Short mmCIF file of C-alpha atoms in Angstrom, two decimals:
data_model
loop_
_atom_site.label_atom_id
_atom_site.label_comp_id
_atom_site.label_asym_id
_atom_site.label_seq_id
_atom_site.Cartn_x
_atom_site.Cartn_y
_atom_site.Cartn_z
CA MET A 1032 54.81 1.64 -8.41
CA THR A 1033 52.59 4.41 -9.85
CA PRO A 1034 50.35 6.24 -7.20
CA ALA A 1035 46.74 5.50 -7.78
CA THR A 1036 45.97 9.25 -8.52
CA GLU A 1037 48.43 9.22 -11.38
CA ARG A 1038 47.34 5.99 -13.22
CA PRO A 1039 45.65 6.32 -16.56
CA ALA A 1040 41.81 6.71 -16.39
CA ASN A 1041 41.12 5.92 -20.12
CA LEU A 1042 42.39 3.74 -22.91
CA LYS A 1043 44.14 6.59 -24.68
CA GLN A 1044 46.13 7.56 -21.44
CA LEU A 1045 46.87 3.82 -20.99
CA ARG A 1046 48.47 3.49 -24.33
CA ALA A 1047 50.46 6.63 -23.78
CA SER A 1048 51.75 5.40 -20.48
CA GLY A 1049 53.53 2.46 -22.12
CA TRP A 1050 51.75 -0.05 -20.20
CA THR A 1051 52.07 -3.63 -21.68
CA SER A 1052 49.67 -6.51 -21.61
CA LYS A 1053 50.80 -9.83 -20.18
CA THR A 1054 49.15 -13.06 -19.26
CA VAL A 1055 48.79 -13.64 -15.50
CA LYS A 1056 51.41 -16.43 -15.72
CA GLN A 1057 53.93 -14.10 -17.58
CA GLU A 1058 53.19 -11.38 -15.00
CA ILE A 1059 53.95 -13.78 -12.11
CA ARG A 1060 57.05 -15.16 -13.83
CA ASP A 1061 58.45 -11.69 -14.50
CA ASN A 1062 57.90 -10.42 -10.98
CA PHE A 1063 59.18 -13.53 -9.47
CA LEU A 1064 62.49 -13.40 -11.49
CA THR A 1065 62.89 -9.73 -10.59
CA MET A 1066 62.47 -10.54 -6.86
CA LEU A 1067 64.85 -13.56 -7.15
CA GLN A 1068 67.40 -11.37 -8.87
CA ARG A 1069 67.22 -8.67 -6.29
CA GLY A 1070 67.49 -11.34 -3.42
CA ASP A 1071 64.15 -10.60 -1.97
CA GLU A 1072 62.62 -13.08 0.56
CA LEU A 1073 60.21 -14.89 -1.82
CA PHE A 1074 58.02 -16.63 0.73
CA PRO A 1075 58.04 -14.74 4.06
CA GLY A 1076 56.56 -16.68 6.97
CA ILE A 1077 57.11 -20.08 5.37
CA ILE A 1078 59.29 -22.16 7.62
CA GLY A 1079 61.01 -25.55 7.05
CA TYR A 1080 60.52 -25.69 3.25
CA GLU A 1081 63.51 -23.81 2.14
CA ASN A 1082 65.34 -26.95 0.68
CA THR A 1083 62.31 -29.05 -0.23
CA VAL A 1084 59.08 -27.48 -1.27
CA LEU A 1085 59.90 -23.93 -2.14
CA PRO A 1086 62.49 -24.90 -4.93
CA GLU A 1087 59.79 -26.92 -6.62
CA ILE A 1088 57.24 -24.10 -6.45
CA ASN A 1089 60.05 -21.73 -7.91
CA ILE A 1090 60.52 -24.00 -10.87
CA ALA A 1091 56.81 -24.46 -11.44
CA LEU A 1092 56.23 -20.66 -11.59
CA ILE A 1093 59.02 -20.10 -13.92
CA ALA A 1094 57.61 -22.89 -16.14
CA GLY A 1095 54.13 -21.27 -16.07
CA HIS A 1096 52.43 -24.29 -14.71
CA ASP A 1097 49.17 -24.70 -12.98
CA LEU A 1098 49.86 -26.35 -9.59
CA LEU A 1099 48.53 -29.00 -7.20
CA PHE A 1100 49.66 -28.79 -3.54
CA LEU A 1101 49.69 -32.38 -2.31
CA GLY A 1102 49.93 -32.94 1.48
CA GLU A 1103 48.26 -33.88 4.68
CA LYS A 1104 46.26 -31.39 6.80
CA GLY A 1105 48.19 -28.63 8.48
CA GLN A 1106 51.07 -28.51 5.98
CA ALA A 1107 50.52 -24.99 4.82
CA LYS A 1108 49.03 -25.90 1.52
CA SER A 1109 46.42 -22.97 1.64
CA ARG A 1110 49.05 -20.56 2.87
CA LEU A 1111 51.34 -21.43 0.01
CA MET A 1112 48.66 -20.80 -2.52
CA ARG A 1113 47.70 -17.53 -1.02
CA ALA A 1114 51.39 -16.53 -0.99
CA LEU A 1115 51.57 -16.56 -4.69
CA VAL A 1116 49.52 -13.31 -4.68
CA ARG A 1117 52.67 -11.27 -3.81
CA PHE A 1118 54.17 -12.07 -7.39
CA LEU A 1119 51.19 -10.23 -9.05
CA ASP A 1120 51.46 -6.62 -10.06
CA ASP A 1121 50.35 -4.04 -7.57
CA ALA A 1122 47.36 -3.42 -9.80
CA ILE A 1123 46.38 -4.02 -13.38
CA PRO A 1124 44.02 -1.88 -15.62
CA TYR A 1125 40.64 -3.15 -16.85
CA ILE A 1126 37.64 -1.62 -18.69
CA ASP A 1127 35.57 0.14 -16.15
CA ASP A 1128 32.12 -0.48 -17.55
CA ALA A 1129 29.13 -2.30 -16.04
CA SER A 1130 28.33 -4.05 -19.25
CA CYS A 1131 31.68 -6.08 -18.83
CA PRO A 1132 31.07 -9.13 -16.71
CA VAL A 1133 34.83 -9.69 -16.24
CA HIS A 1134 37.94 -7.64 -15.57
CA GLU A 1135 38.82 -7.16 -19.30
CA ASP A 1136 42.22 -6.58 -20.54
CA PRO A 1137 41.73 -3.12 -22.25
CA TYR A 1138 43.95 -4.28 -25.12
CA HIS A 1139 42.56 -7.78 -25.57
CA PRO A 1140 38.83 -8.01 -24.34
CA ILE A 1141 37.35 -11.52 -24.44
CA THR A 1142 33.65 -10.87 -24.00
CA LYS A 1143 31.15 -9.52 -26.59
CA ALA A 1144 30.50 -6.45 -24.38
CA GLY A 1145 34.13 -5.72 -23.92
CA LYS A 1146 34.90 -6.01 -27.63
CA LEU A 1147 31.92 -3.75 -28.75
CA LEU A 1148 32.99 -1.16 -26.20
CA VAL A 1149 36.54 -0.92 -27.35
CA GLY A 1150 35.64 -1.11 -31.01
CA GLY A 1151 32.74 1.41 -30.90
CA ARG A 1152 34.17 4.18 -28.98
CA ALA A 1153 37.10 6.63 -29.19
CA GLU A 1154 39.92 5.53 -26.84
CA GLU A 1155 39.55 8.58 -24.65
CA ASP A 1156 35.95 7.48 -23.98
CA VAL A 1157 36.80 3.94 -22.79
CA PRO A 1158 37.08 4.26 -19.07
CA ILE A 1159 39.93 2.43 -17.26
CA ALA A 1160 39.98 1.42 -13.58
CA TRP A 1161 42.71 -0.58 -11.75
CA TRP A 1162 42.27 -4.06 -10.12
CA PRO A 1163 44.45 -4.43 -6.92
CA ARG A 1164 46.55 -7.35 -6.32
CA ASP A 1165 44.75 -8.63 -3.21
CA GLU A 1166 41.35 -8.89 -5.08
CA ARG A 1167 42.85 -11.01 -7.85
CA TYR A 1168 42.77 -14.22 -5.82
CA ALA A 1169 39.74 -16.48 -4.97
CA GLU A 1170 39.43 -19.81 -3.56
CA ARG A 1171 36.79 -22.45 -3.12
CA LEU A 1172 36.17 -25.56 -1.14
CA SER A 1173 35.24 -28.62 -3.33
CA PRO A 1174 32.49 -30.18 -1.27
CA GLY A 1175 29.08 -28.86 -2.54
CA THR A 1176 30.61 -26.92 -5.44
CA LYS A 1177 28.45 -27.03 -8.54
CA PHE A 1178 29.20 -26.44 -12.23
CA ALA A 1179 27.44 -23.08 -12.12
CA ASP A 1180 29.46 -21.98 -9.02
CA ILE A 1181 32.84 -22.01 -10.75
CA ILE A 1182 32.17 -21.95 -14.43
CA GLY A 1183 28.72 -20.57 -15.00
CA GLU A 1184 25.09 -21.16 -16.07
CA ILE A 1185 22.25 -19.57 -18.05
CA ASP A 1186 20.59 -16.93 -15.87
CA PRO A 1187 16.84 -17.52 -15.70
CA ALA A 1188 16.27 -14.01 -14.42
CA LYS A 1189 17.88 -12.60 -17.63
CA LEU A 1190 15.70 -14.91 -19.76
CA ALA A 1191 12.60 -13.67 -17.93
CA GLY A 1192 13.75 -10.15 -18.69
CA GLY A 1193 13.57 -10.78 -22.39
CA VAL A 1194 17.23 -11.67 -23.14
CA SER A 1195 17.65 -14.49 -25.77
CA MET A 1196 19.08 -17.71 -24.57
CA ALA A 1197 21.37 -17.51 -27.66
CA ALA A 1198 22.89 -14.20 -26.44
CA GLU A 1199 26.05 -14.01 -24.32
CA GLU A 1200 24.26 -11.51 -22.02
CA ALA A 1201 21.97 -14.51 -20.75
CA LEU A 1202 25.01 -16.09 -19.08
CA HIS A 1203 25.90 -15.85 -15.42
CA PHE A 1204 29.58 -16.42 -15.00
CA GLY A 1205 31.02 -18.52 -12.22
CA LEU A 1206 34.26 -17.84 -10.17
CA ILE A 1207 36.79 -18.91 -12.78
CA PRO A 1208 35.54 -16.53 -15.52
CA ARG A 1209 35.20 -13.79 -12.95
CA MET A 1210 38.87 -14.36 -11.94
CA HIS A 1211 40.00 -13.78 -15.49
CA ARG A 1212 43.53 -12.34 -15.14
CA GLY A 1213 43.85 -13.56 -11.58
CA ILE A 1214 44.39 -16.69 -9.56
CA PHE A 1215 41.84 -19.27 -8.64
CA ALA A 1216 42.31 -22.00 -6.04
CA MET A 1217 40.29 -25.11 -5.44
CA ASN A 1218 40.78 -26.84 -2.16
CA GLU A 1219 40.39 -30.69 -1.58
CA ILE A 1220 40.11 -31.43 -5.39
CA PRO A 1221 39.25 -35.14 -4.79
CA GLU A 1222 35.88 -34.05 -3.19
CA LEU A 1223 34.91 -32.11 -6.36
CA ASP A 1224 31.86 -33.55 -8.23
CA GLU A 1225 32.88 -35.54 -11.27
CA LEU A 1226 30.75 -33.29 -13.64
CA VAL A 1227 32.67 -30.23 -12.32
CA GLN A 1228 36.06 -32.06 -12.97
CA VAL A 1229 35.10 -32.66 -16.55
CA GLY A 1230 34.21 -28.89 -16.76
CA LEU A 1231 37.84 -27.95 -15.88
CA PHE A 1232 39.38 -29.90 -18.70
CA ASN A 1233 39.09 -27.16 -21.33
CA ILE A 1234 40.15 -24.43 -18.72
CA LEU A 1235 43.32 -26.18 -17.83
CA GLU A 1236 44.36 -27.10 -21.37
CA GLU A 1237 42.60 -24.95 -23.95
CA ARG A 1238 42.05 -22.00 -21.47
CA ASP A 1239 38.42 -21.54 -22.49
CA VAL A 1240 35.16 -21.81 -20.87
CA GLN A 1241 32.12 -23.61 -22.46
CA ILE A 1242 28.67 -23.08 -20.71
CA ARG A 1243 25.81 -25.51 -21.59
CA GLY A 1244 22.84 -23.97 -23.66
CA TYR A 1245 25.18 -21.64 -25.55
CA PRO A 1246 28.44 -22.58 -27.56
CA ILE A 1247 30.44 -19.72 -25.97
CA GLN A 1248 34.21 -19.96 -25.85
CA PHE A 1249 36.28 -17.40 -23.83
CA ASP A 1250 40.13 -17.21 -24.04
CA ILE A 1251 40.29 -17.36 -20.19
CA ASP A 1252 43.60 -16.12 -18.54
CA VAL A 1253 43.94 -17.51 -15.06
CA LEU A 1254 46.35 -19.49 -12.92
CA ILE A 1255 44.71 -22.52 -11.43
CA LEU A 1256 45.67 -24.04 -8.03
CA PHE A 1257 44.57 -27.14 -6.40
CA SER A 1258 45.11 -28.71 -2.96
CA ALA A 1259 44.54 -32.34 -2.02
CA ASN A 1260 45.41 -34.97 0.60
CA PRO A 1261 47.51 -37.89 -0.82
CA ALA A 1262 45.12 -40.51 0.79
CA THR A 1263 42.21 -39.37 -1.19
CA TYR A 1264 44.04 -37.94 -4.29
CA ASN A 1265 45.77 -41.32 -5.13
CA ARG A 1266 42.51 -43.31 -4.32
CA SER A 1267 41.18 -44.71 -7.62
CA GLY A 1268 38.13 -42.89 -8.97
CA LYS A 1269 38.40 -39.78 -6.82
CA VAL A 1270 40.18 -37.59 -9.42
CA ILE A 1271 39.59 -38.18 -13.02
CA PRO A 1272 42.89 -39.18 -14.81
CA GLN A 1273 42.41 -36.53 -17.52
CA LEU A 1274 42.15 -33.81 -14.89
CA LYS A 1275 45.44 -35.17 -13.21
CA ASP A 1276 47.11 -35.16 -16.57
CA ARG A 1277 46.39 -31.52 -17.14
CA ILE A 1278 47.94 -30.26 -13.88
CA GLY A 1279 51.38 -28.85 -14.66
CA SER A 1280 53.30 -29.44 -11.36
CA ILE A 1281 52.58 -31.35 -8.22
CA ILE A 1282 54.16 -29.82 -5.01
CA GLN A 1283 54.44 -32.24 -2.33
CA THR A 1284 54.40 -30.64 1.19
CA HIS A 1285 55.41 -32.22 4.46
CA TYR A 1286 55.53 -31.74 8.25
CA PRO A 1287 58.46 -30.12 9.85
CA ILE A 1288 61.57 -32.32 9.33
CA ASP A 1289 63.08 -31.32 12.77
CA ARG A 1290 61.66 -30.19 16.05
CA THR A 1291 63.41 -26.84 15.84
CA SER A 1292 61.48 -25.93 12.70
CA GLY A 1293 58.23 -27.12 14.37
CA ILE A 1294 58.91 -24.84 17.36
CA GLU A 1295 59.51 -21.86 15.15
CA ILE A 1296 56.36 -22.44 13.25
CA MET A 1297 54.38 -23.01 16.49
CA ARG A 1298 55.63 -19.70 17.99
CA GLN A 1299 55.10 -17.74 14.83
CA GLU A 1300 51.61 -18.91 14.17
CA ALA A 1301 50.56 -18.68 17.86
CA GLY A 1302 51.45 -15.06 17.79
CA ILE A 1303 51.52 -14.67 21.55
CA ASP A 1304 53.17 -11.71 23.28
CA LEU A 1305 54.93 -13.20 26.34
CA ASP A 1306 55.71 -9.77 27.79
CA GLY A 1307 53.38 -7.18 29.06
CA GLU A 1308 51.60 -6.81 32.31
CA PHE A 1309 51.53 -10.54 32.94
CA PRO A 1310 54.86 -11.91 31.49
CA VAL A 1311 55.51 -15.53 30.83
CA LEU A 1312 58.93 -17.20 30.55
CA VAL A 1313 58.83 -20.50 28.69
CA PRO A 1314 61.74 -22.89 29.32
CA PRO A 1315 63.23 -24.52 26.21
CA PHE A 1316 62.27 -28.03 27.32
CA MET A 1317 58.62 -26.98 27.64
CA LEU A 1318 58.63 -25.64 24.04
CA GLU A 1319 60.12 -28.95 22.90
CA ILE A 1320 57.64 -31.11 24.72
CA VAL A 1321 54.64 -29.24 23.16
CA GLU A 1322 56.13 -29.75 19.63
CA GLN A 1323 57.15 -33.29 20.46
CA ILE A 1324 53.43 -34.18 21.32
CA SER A 1325 52.66 -33.56 17.72
CA ARG A 1326 55.65 -35.44 16.37
CA SER A 1327 54.88 -38.37 18.70
CA ALA A 1328 51.27 -38.34 17.52
CA ARG A 1329 52.38 -38.60 13.93
CA LYS A 1330 54.31 -41.80 14.72
CA SER A 1331 51.79 -43.29 17.17
CA LYS A 1332 50.22 -46.59 16.44
CA TYR A 1333 47.09 -45.24 17.91
CA VAL A 1334 46.64 -42.43 15.25
CA ASP A 1335 45.43 -42.84 11.80
CA HIS A 1336 48.66 -41.89 9.73
CA ALA A 1337 46.55 -41.30 6.48
CA SER A 1338 44.82 -38.42 8.12
CA GLY A 1339 47.89 -36.76 9.54
CA VAL A 1340 48.40 -34.55 12.57
CA SER A 1341 48.12 -30.91 11.80
CA ALA A 1342 50.61 -28.26 12.94
CA ARG A 1343 47.59 -26.65 14.40
CA LEU A 1344 47.82 -29.24 17.28
CA SER A 1345 51.12 -27.67 18.43
CA ILE A 1346 49.79 -24.13 17.97
CA ALA A 1347 46.58 -24.71 19.94
CA ASN A 1348 48.46 -26.70 22.70
CA TYR A 1349 51.08 -23.83 23.06
CA ARG A 1350 48.32 -21.28 23.39
CA THR A 1351 46.56 -23.35 26.03
CA MET A 1352 49.78 -23.96 28.08
CA VAL A 1353 50.53 -20.22 28.04
CA ALA A 1354 46.95 -19.37 29.07
CA SER A 1355 47.32 -21.87 32.04
CA VAL A 1356 50.54 -20.25 33.07
CA ARG A 1357 49.17 -16.72 32.81
CA GLN A 1358 46.12 -17.64 35.00
CA ARG A 1359 48.51 -18.95 37.60
CA GLY A 1360 50.75 -15.88 37.38
CA VAL A 1361 47.67 -13.52 38.04
CA ARG A 1362 46.36 -15.54 40.80
CA LEU A 1363 49.50 -15.95 42.67
CA GLY A 1364 51.28 -12.82 41.66
CA GLU A 1365 54.24 -14.66 40.05
CA LYS A 1366 56.20 -12.56 37.51
CA PRO A 1367 57.26 -13.98 35.17
CA ALA A 1368 55.01 -17.15 35.23
CA VAL A 1369 56.75 -20.23 34.12
CA PRO A 1370 55.04 -23.19 32.42
CA ARG A 1371 55.30 -26.69 34.19
CA ILE A 1372 54.22 -30.14 33.27
CA SER A 1373 51.11 -29.79 35.26
CA ASP A 1374 49.94 -27.07 32.92
CA LEU A 1375 49.97 -29.71 30.13
CA GLY A 1376 46.98 -31.35 31.97
CA HIS A 1377 44.84 -28.72 30.19
CA LEU A 1378 45.97 -29.76 26.73
CA THR A 1379 43.14 -32.16 26.30
CA SER A 1380 40.72 -29.35 25.57
CA SER A 1381 42.80 -28.10 22.76
CA SER A 1382 43.75 -31.50 21.42
CA LEU A 1383 40.46 -33.40 21.21
CA GLY A 1384 39.15 -33.52 17.70
CA LYS A 1385 42.55 -32.92 16.14
CA LEU A 1386 43.52 -36.58 16.02
CA GLU A 1387 41.77 -39.28 14.10
CA LEU A 1388 42.25 -42.66 15.84
CA ASP A 1389 43.28 -45.83 14.12
CA MET A 1390 40.53 -48.17 15.15
CA MET A 1391 42.73 -51.19 14.76
CA GLY A 1392 45.63 -49.82 16.64
CA SER A 1393 43.77 -48.02 19.59
CA HIS A 1394 42.02 -51.10 20.74
CA GLN A 1395 39.03 -49.30 22.08
CA MET A 1396 41.06 -46.62 23.84
CA SER A 1397 39.24 -43.31 24.09
CA GLU A 1398 40.72 -40.25 22.41
CA LYS A 1399 41.59 -38.82 25.91
CA GLN A 1400 43.56 -42.02 26.74
CA VAL A 1401 45.44 -41.83 23.47
CA LEU A 1402 46.34 -38.26 24.15
CA GLU A 1403 47.68 -39.02 27.72
CA ALA A 1404 49.87 -41.96 26.20
CA ILE A 1405 51.16 -39.63 23.45
CA GLN A 1406 51.96 -36.84 26.00
CA ALA A 1407 53.88 -39.25 28.20
CA GLU A 1408 55.89 -40.50 25.25
CA ALA A 1409 56.70 -36.94 24.29
CA ILE A 1410 57.82 -36.11 27.88
CA LYS A 1411 59.97 -39.17 27.90
CA THR A 1412 61.58 -38.43 24.67
CA VAL A 1413 62.56 -34.83 25.64
CA PHE A 1414 63.46 -35.91 29.18
CA GLU A 1415 65.91 -38.50 27.99
CA GLU A 1416 67.69 -35.81 25.91
CA TYR A 1417 68.06 -33.48 28.79
CA VAL A 1418 68.86 -35.46 31.97
CA SER A 1419 71.74 -37.83 32.34
CA LYS A 1420 71.15 -41.47 33.75
CA HIS A 1421 73.55 -40.63 36.60
CA GLY A 1422 71.46 -37.66 37.81
CA VAL A 1423 68.24 -39.64 37.31
CA GLN A 1424 69.41 -42.46 39.66
CA GLU A 1425 70.43 -39.99 42.35
CA ILE A 1426 66.88 -38.65 42.51
CA VAL A 1427 65.24 -41.92 42.24
CA ASP A 1428 67.30 -42.98 45.32
CA VAL A 1429 65.90 -39.99 47.26
CA PHE A 1430 62.30 -41.29 46.56
CA GLY A 1431 63.51 -44.61 47.96
CA LYS A 1432 63.71 -42.96 51.34
CA GLY A 1433 60.04 -42.36 51.40
CA VAL A 1434 59.90 -38.76 49.90
CA LYS A 1435 56.70 -37.62 48.29
CA ILE A 1436 56.25 -34.52 46.21
CA GLU A 1437 52.93 -32.93 45.36
CA VAL A 1438 52.67 -30.83 42.19
CA GLY A 1439 49.82 -28.92 40.58
CA ASP A 1440 49.19 -26.11 38.17
CA LEU A 1441 47.90 -23.77 40.85
CA LEU A 1442 50.49 -24.44 43.50
CA PRO A 1443 52.84 -21.43 44.10
CA SER A 1444 56.58 -21.88 43.15
CA SER A 1445 57.51 -21.54 46.69
CA HIS A 1446 55.84 -24.72 47.45
CA TYR A 1447 58.35 -26.52 45.42
CA ALA A 1448 61.23 -24.76 46.90
CA GLU A 1449 60.23 -25.83 50.36
CA ARG A 1450 59.75 -29.56 49.26
CA ILE A 1451 63.19 -29.81 47.77
CA LYS A 1452 65.23 -28.17 50.54
CA ARG A 1453 65.45 -31.63 52.10
CA VAL A 1454 67.38 -32.98 49.03
CA PRO A 1455 69.37 -30.15 47.48
CA LYS A 1456 72.33 -32.06 46.21
CA ALA A 1457 70.26 -34.55 44.20
CA TRP A 1458 68.11 -31.84 42.72
CA GLU A 1459 70.95 -29.68 41.60
CA LYS A 1460 71.43 -32.36 38.86
CA ALA A 1461 67.95 -31.64 37.80
CA PHE A 1462 68.30 -27.88 37.57
CA GLU A 1463 71.00 -28.30 34.91
CA VAL A 1464 68.28 -28.58 32.42
CA ASN A 1465 67.60 -24.88 32.76
CA PRO A 1466 70.12 -23.11 35.02
CA SER A 1467 68.41 -20.40 37.01
CA THR A 1468 67.85 -19.18 40.61
CA ASN A 1469 64.26 -18.15 39.83
CA GLU A 1470 61.84 -20.06 41.88
CA ALA A 1471 59.34 -20.42 39.11
CA VAL A 1472 61.86 -21.77 36.62
CA ARG A 1473 63.20 -24.32 39.34
CA ALA A 1474 59.60 -25.37 39.93
CA SER A 1475 59.24 -26.10 36.21
CA CYS A 1476 62.42 -28.09 36.28
CA VAL A 1477 61.22 -30.08 39.28
CA GLU A 1478 57.95 -31.13 37.46
CA PHE A 1479 59.86 -31.91 34.18
CA VAL A 1480 62.15 -34.35 36.14
CA LEU A 1481 59.35 -35.90 38.04
CA ALA A 1482 57.25 -36.49 34.89
CA GLY A 1483 60.19 -37.79 33.13
CA LEU A 1484 60.98 -40.28 35.91
CA TYR A 1485 57.29 -41.38 35.80
CA ALA A 1486 57.23 -41.72 32.01
CA GLY A 1487 60.32 -43.95 32.41
CA ASP A 1488 58.71 -46.01 35.03
CA LYS A 1489 61.18 -44.97 37.76
CA ILE A 1490 58.55 -43.54 40.17
CA SER A 1491 54.87 -43.74 40.55
CA ARG A 1492 52.22 -41.11 40.75
CA SER A 1493 48.64 -40.57 42.08
CA GLN A 1494 46.05 -37.86 41.23
CA LYS A 1495 43.44 -36.38 43.36
CA HIS A 1496 41.42 -33.07 43.07
CA GLY A 1497 43.74 -31.66 40.31
CA ARG A 1498 46.99 -32.30 42.11
CA VAL A 1499 49.61 -35.02 41.45
CA THR A 1500 51.77 -36.81 44.00
CA TYR A 1501 54.91 -38.53 42.97
CA GLU A 1502 56.60 -41.35 45.01
CA LEU A 1503 58.55 -44.53 44.58
#
């Protein structure tokens, strides 16, 4: 990598430096293959796609294709598109002159201004600047996007200033021409106006731009990326067949295949420091329940499967759970504070709006009721993996003797220790889910087992003033 202070500042110096001109797709392919050969991590931060999505992206980049990322919401489509920026050069040279409306390749200018500049001056008088990697990416959301936004239009202000409509100088370029030698991404392509879809034909196939009112043709050099949801992309009439035909590769994304990958994504994206002045210790079963809520929602008959359930549901719920725990830790002076099932009562606030109900399956249930049903199903699923039936029956028998246990997100852990002193033998079975002598961890285990028994219809519960009482 050449330091910025040592980079060529004019065309003569650029030629002397040995810099070679490449198309953006050649540049990406060469850098990708170099990183692949070195054994570099190609897509840092992308989890769960190692054997499915990423191999398809690799092949598409080597093939020099424009790409469509097809998947439901929260499947890292935008993140994958932005990740391709790392395969660009650190910076590329361009003609540094205000008359050039795009970042011109000094060796191959495409505009009239650029060609006149290079052809009419000595090479040492053609100024060169460097376009950094991060600025060579732009994206746009399809709804509301007009032809002029991404392709261009005649500029009335320039006409008023005396410029002829037949002159190239009268044009105002849209995002795609301005991303010449870069990457342009269009999100939610089925929502793009049909006229604009037609305008993309030449860019994808012939790599040129034609703007109405003037028969201009530019040899545009750009990598085009799209994203779409399968439900709308495959719906007849939403995307013009000719546009589909011109997209080189379709990359199909998916939700985490297993719960472990989902937890890893959840923790990475939440970015929470569990240490510090008010530490939090999260038992494995609580992590699994938060992720299982999203997984159960994706299978629920109450949720519209075509819409999907974003990974953002797990991330937001995890942050809410930790926030609830930290509040208790600060109030009660517990260090570390440990999440309990009662903390999940606050997940409604971070879950509402993230699910789209199936009107046929929900049978007039409110979104809150659907969330409660999904949460109970998630607790039951994880509980059955952790606790043996033998241990469960022993604890149920204890409740048959009239024992009641009250829980709540603001009750101190010592409250739980006092309640279970009467039945230590049976509860030892429950503590096997997370062996610990820490009172806060044991309180979390107690709530986990109680909630699991309730979800399995073994015991009943009642709720009053934010506290829950379990009994037979």
